[in-house]
Amino acid sequence: MQTQIGLDLDKAAQLLIEGELVAIPTETVYGLAANALSAEAVSKIYQVKNRPQFNPLILHVANLFELKKYVLNLPKKVELLIQKFSPGPLTVLLPKSELVSDLVTAGSSNVAIRIPNHPLTLDLLNRLDFPLAAPSANISGTVSPTSAEHVFEQLNDKIPYILDGGETSIGIESTIVGYDDRSEEITIHRLGGLSIEEMEACIHEKIRVDIHHDQPTTPGQLKSHYATQTPLLVGNIDELIKDKNSKEIVIINYHQLKEYEVKKQFVLSNHNSSAEAAQNLFKIMREADKCQAQYILCEWAPEEGLGLAINDRLERASYTM
Ligand code: TXA
Ligand code: MG
């Protein structure tokens, strides 16, 4: 099956109704979508992505009214965040209603759910009478796709259709938050496209980051993820480059381009902006990977705004056993 790329919403909707997979644009990364209420359709996601069965999927819905159908109840504080940041890069993790199958949540009683902020996908969701289960549209463990072309590179022949919504605006996955009934606290389980500072300003309290590296609350948060084929080393470029053959090196600078005699150099942000760096991160990682270098050397981002989420991705992408 040759994969087609286009803007045909009728076609995308029809395929999804028939239980097929369609790659969809969101503001974060492209998703690989299926009818979340069909076990057969959802199981295709696991096959195509080569995704371990223990790793649950995020549900995508068009609005708050729809979201409420798939959770048992919506705590006030979580609703406040949704009102402020949805549609947008916010995923909430809450006890699921009986409409959500165990296949989507990988047996967990909690469901992760969000309202994506992309006009095409919101239009698509409004045409369907079911939510979409959608992980990032990449093969498990590799870099997430931020354009239709990225999806095509990995999934050509494996899915019938890619809905082309251009390059994604945020560029890294959504921030996943949970809620503890007893302490009434919001906790971050995955750093992502919505910064901690923005959320704290909304609910007027400190938010804890709870990312267990050995037993993550979100099973997909593996130590090794977003891996490039070329080994990626993160840190001080001058230190990292010392014992290497610079002709075989690719450098990813955060914002300031210091010239080195290397194979190729990239800059994540020309304006020292973590939002711009996040938007460029996965695209530049892919381009750097295509240079056939011995190593990719990359600088850490400043630990503020989306810099924390960028560093989280870099840490996993550079993880070696
Ligand atoms: O921005 C995003 O969130 C993108 C776009 C496509 O929406 N999606 C995405 O999905 O990043 P995925 O599957 O690549 O990552 C979802 C993460 C995984 O770490 C998974 O383990 C976790 O969310 N997750 C999903 N459902 C969960 C659940 N019921 N309980 C705990 N973690 C869950
Ligand atoms: Mg993913």
XYZ file of C-alpha atoms and ligand atoms in Angstrom:
355
model
C 0.000 0.000 0.000
C 1.557 3.289 -1.175
C 0.994 5.925 1.503
C -0.733 9.066 0.250
C -0.183 12.551 1.642
C -2.876 15.204 1.342
C -5.423 17.574 2.784
C -8.531 15.491 2.168
C -10.528 15.482 5.419
C -13.355 13.386 3.934
C -10.874 10.718 2.977
C -9.142 10.800 6.387
C -12.502 10.518 8.171
C -13.664 7.686 5.916
C -10.484 5.668 6.483
C -10.749 6.116 10.259
C -14.411 5.035 10.187
C -13.318 1.911 8.301
C -10.833 1.116 11.076
C -7.699 2.199 9.200
C -4.807 4.279 10.532
C -4.283 7.901 9.490
C -1.353 10.112 10.509
C -2.658 13.439 11.783
C -1.016 16.811 12.409
C -1.141 18.330 15.879
C 0.597 21.390 17.296
C 3.140 19.159 19.092
C 4.129 16.263 16.822
C 2.292 14.161 14.228
C 0.100 11.409 15.664
C -0.720 7.959 14.311
C -4.479 7.878 14.789
C -7.109 5.155 15.018
C -10.698 4.874 16.243
C -10.113 4.592 19.990
C -13.346 2.656 20.453
C -12.335 -0.133 18.065
C -9.996 -2.771 19.476
C -9.069 -3.906 15.982
C -8.120 -0.409 14.838
C -6.144 0.329 18.013
C -4.190 -2.901 17.751
C -2.959 -1.797 14.306
C -1.218 1.154 15.981
C 0.848 -1.211 18.129
C 1.770 -3.311 15.088
C 2.758 -0.450 12.806
C 4.802 1.386 15.453
C 6.308 -1.803 16.793
C 5.148 -0.477 20.151
C 5.308 -2.611 23.297
C 1.801 -3.597 24.476
C 2.448 -2.183 27.948
C 2.696 1.364 26.609
C -0.735 3.086 26.623
C -2.069 5.623 24.110
C -3.296 9.205 24.447
C -6.941 9.854 23.570
C -7.603 12.909 21.386
C -10.963 14.701 21.530
C -12.391 17.909 20.024
C -13.534 19.732 23.171
C -14.125 19.670 26.911
C -17.628 18.225 26.521
C -16.213 15.190 24.724
C -13.321 14.898 27.163
C -15.713 14.562 30.096
C -17.229 11.400 28.569
C -13.985 9.493 28.926
C -12.984 10.382 32.490
C -14.772 9.469 35.723
C -14.693 13.003 37.051
C -12.849 16.221 36.389
C -11.195 17.860 39.421
C -11.624 21.664 39.494
C -7.896 22.346 39.294
C -7.476 20.135 36.236
C -10.458 21.774 34.610
C -8.863 25.159 35.240
C -5.746 24.056 33.353
C -7.826 22.650 30.508
C -9.875 25.856 30.249
C -6.699 27.889 30.038
C -4.463 25.693 27.856
C -6.735 23.573 25.653
C -6.792 23.122 22.779
C -3.044 22.935 23.321
C -0.036 20.874 24.433
C -1.614 19.648 27.685
C -2.495 16.003 28.390
C -4.331 15.101 31.586
C -4.104 11.715 33.251
C -7.318 10.823 35.109
C -9.365 7.766 36.103
C -11.068 6.512 32.937
C -14.782 6.029 32.312
C -16.030 2.621 31.174
C -16.089 3.838 27.555
C -12.287 3.585 27.389
C -10.952 0.107 26.720
C -8.023 -1.515 28.492
C -6.230 -1.803 25.172
C -5.926 1.999 24.971
C -4.733 2.357 28.580
C -2.664 -0.863 28.548
C -4.682 -2.159 31.474
C -4.397 0.977 33.614
C -7.487 2.497 35.247
C -6.233 5.948 34.159
C -6.604 7.466 30.736
C -4.366 10.146 29.198
C -6.470 12.581 27.186
C -5.998 15.874 25.350
C -7.510 18.386 22.952
C -4.943 18.985 20.185
C -4.598 22.464 18.748
C -4.524 22.020 14.994
C -7.372 23.264 12.771
C -7.316 20.217 10.438
C -7.361 17.706 13.260
C -10.031 19.584 15.216
C -12.137 19.635 12.057
C -11.494 15.907 11.608
C -12.447 15.121 15.222
C -15.662 17.094 14.800
C -16.636 14.873 11.859
C -16.184 11.664 13.855
C -18.369 10.179 16.553
C -15.419 8.536 18.315
C -12.192 9.823 19.903
C -8.822 9.126 18.289
C -6.122 7.136 20.015
C -2.807 8.514 18.766
C 0.798 8.049 19.797
C 3.518 9.963 17.985
C 3.696 8.739 14.366
C 7.196 7.260 14.499
C 8.605 3.777 14.956
C 8.918 3.167 18.706
C 12.088 4.579 20.264
C 13.013 6.924 17.404
C 12.664 10.694 16.941
C 9.072 12.009 16.775
C 7.854 13.457 13.451
C 7.155 17.179 13.108
C 6.140 17.155 9.428
C 4.212 14.927 7.026
C 7.514 14.117 5.279
C 8.983 12.786 8.530
C 6.015 10.461 8.912
C 6.371 9.325 5.299
C 10.062 8.492 5.777
C 9.233 5.908 8.443
C 5.688 4.758 7.682
C 5.463 4.727 3.868
C 3.659 1.540 2.792
C 2.495 0.874 6.347
C -0.495 3.255 6.515
C -2.898 4.487 3.819
C -2.949 8.229 4.510
C -1.099 11.170 6.050
C -3.099 14.328 6.632
C -0.652 17.118 5.844
C -0.920 20.014 8.263
C 2.528 21.465 7.614
C 5.299 21.705 10.180
C 4.133 21.472 13.778
C 4.283 24.726 15.739
C 5.370 23.456 19.169
C 7.647 20.636 18.008
C 7.830 18.482 21.153
C 5.151 16.309 22.722
C 2.477 17.520 25.133
C 3.070 17.984 28.848
C 1.360 15.188 30.806
C -0.110 16.068 34.197
C -1.797 13.939 36.830
C -3.846 14.810 39.889
C -3.691 13.396 43.378
C -7.119 13.304 45.055
C -5.764 13.262 48.578
C -3.227 16.087 48.373
C -5.215 17.862 45.629
C -1.936 18.449 43.832
C -1.123 18.617 40.145
C 1.984 16.646 39.187
C 3.906 16.622 35.909
C 4.565 13.117 34.552
C 6.108 14.139 31.234
C 7.791 17.452 30.490
C 6.506 18.837 27.216
C 5.295 21.721 25.121
C 3.518 23.509 27.972
C 6.017 24.990 30.436
C 5.828 24.551 34.203
C 5.977 28.329 34.681
C 2.835 28.857 32.593
C 0.902 26.215 34.511
C 2.053 27.481 37.896
C 0.960 30.986 36.975
C -2.482 29.589 36.134
C -3.157 27.650 39.342
C -1.042 29.871 41.629
C 0.952 27.064 43.177
C 4.194 25.133 42.729
C 3.935 22.051 40.542
C 6.018 18.993 41.302
C 7.775 17.110 38.524
C 7.482 13.379 39.067
C 9.400 11.487 36.429
C 10.619 8.187 37.835
C 13.324 6.949 35.565
C 13.043 3.331 36.568
C 9.302 2.951 37.028
C 7.718 5.841 35.189
C 4.026 6.639 35.768
C 3.833 7.000 32.005
C 5.288 3.713 30.721
C 6.609 5.271 27.491
C 9.158 7.407 29.367
C 12.036 5.085 28.727
C 15.630 6.010 29.475
C 16.459 5.482 25.847
C 14.097 7.177 23.416
C 14.285 9.606 20.486
C 17.437 7.788 19.429
C 19.377 8.924 16.382
C 21.411 6.362 14.414
C 24.499 8.502 14.893
C 25.586 8.539 18.556
C 24.532 11.796 20.231
C 26.666 13.348 22.985
C 25.330 16.279 25.009
C 27.387 18.802 26.976
C 30.085 21.412 26.530
C 31.115 21.334 22.857
C 34.759 22.350 23.499
C 35.128 19.483 25.958
C 33.290 16.920 23.841
C 35.196 17.703 20.648
C 38.674 17.389 22.208
C 39.546 13.777 21.398
C 37.487 13.530 18.208
C 38.203 13.821 14.501
C 36.386 17.101 13.858
C 35.825 16.289 10.160
C 33.486 13.508 11.293
C 31.515 15.660 13.723
C 28.157 17.405 13.480
C 27.379 20.111 16.057
C 23.993 21.308 17.293
C 24.409 24.642 19.089
C 21.665 26.014 21.276
C 21.725 29.581 20.029
C 25.175 30.964 19.439
C 27.048 29.709 16.461
C 30.711 29.416 17.367
C 32.542 28.294 14.244
C 34.234 24.921 14.312
C 35.929 23.048 11.463
C 33.341 20.325 11.373
C 31.202 18.413 8.886
C 28.111 20.489 9.600
C 26.674 22.830 12.216
C 23.082 23.559 13.224
C 21.528 26.129 15.564
C 18.342 25.374 17.527
C 17.311 28.983 18.040
C 18.559 32.179 16.433
C 16.735 34.250 19.045
C 17.769 32.431 22.225
C 14.177 31.250 22.576
C 13.356 27.865 24.088
C 10.061 27.772 22.171
C 11.926 28.212 18.878
C 14.516 25.619 19.914
C 11.757 23.125 20.784
C 10.097 23.699 17.432
C 13.353 22.943 15.608
C 14.721 20.175 17.832
C 13.432 16.972 16.205
C 13.836 18.296 12.645
C 17.455 19.238 13.317
C 18.135 15.917 15.060
C 16.897 14.156 11.918
C 18.980 16.358 9.606
C 22.064 15.907 11.767
C 21.515 12.153 11.664
C 21.526 12.187 7.848
C 25.050 13.697 7.717
C 26.627 10.269 8.281
C 28.963 11.659 10.903
C 30.710 9.717 13.632
C 29.108 11.766 16.412
C 26.499 14.459 16.876
C 27.529 16.885 19.636
C 24.815 19.025 21.183
C 24.608 21.694 23.876
C 22.152 21.517 26.790
C 19.376 24.124 26.771
C 19.106 26.644 29.641
C 16.849 25.099 32.317
C 13.854 27.383 31.903
C 10.675 27.518 29.828
C 10.703 24.650 27.326
C 14.430 24.142 27.999
C 13.615 21.483 30.611
C 11.589 19.463 28.124
C 14.303 19.884 25.470
C 16.938 18.585 27.895
C 14.692 15.671 28.826
C 14.571 14.674 25.124
C 18.337 15.153 24.731
C 19.037 13.045 27.802
C 16.964 10.147 26.473
C 18.288 10.531 22.917
C 21.874 10.292 24.186
C 21.303 7.490 26.672
C 23.559 4.485 26.272
C 23.442 1.393 28.422
O 1.911 15.597 22.021
C 1.570 14.431 22.217
O 1.213 14.031 23.330
C 1.629 13.481 21.031
C 0.582 13.905 20.010
C 0.460 12.955 18.857
O -0.649 14.057 20.667
N 1.436 12.130 21.437
C 2.375 11.410 22.095
O 2.033 10.087 22.297
O 3.425 11.878 22.454
P 3.109 8.972 22.680
O 2.346 7.709 22.638
O 4.278 9.066 21.814
O 3.449 9.300 24.164
C 2.436 9.169 25.134
C 2.998 9.016 26.493
C 3.734 7.708 26.678
O 4.861 7.944 27.504
C 2.707 6.846 27.400
O 3.313 5.879 28.224
C 1.954 7.868 28.205
O 1.890 8.998 27.387
N 0.560 7.442 28.488
C -0.458 7.320 27.629
N -1.550 6.838 28.236
C -1.228 6.681 29.540
C -1.919 6.182 30.684
N -3.180 5.774 30.615
N -1.230 6.122 31.861
C 0.054 6.533 31.936
N 0.760 6.995 30.877
C 0.140 7.061 29.695
Mg 6.160 8.948 21.247
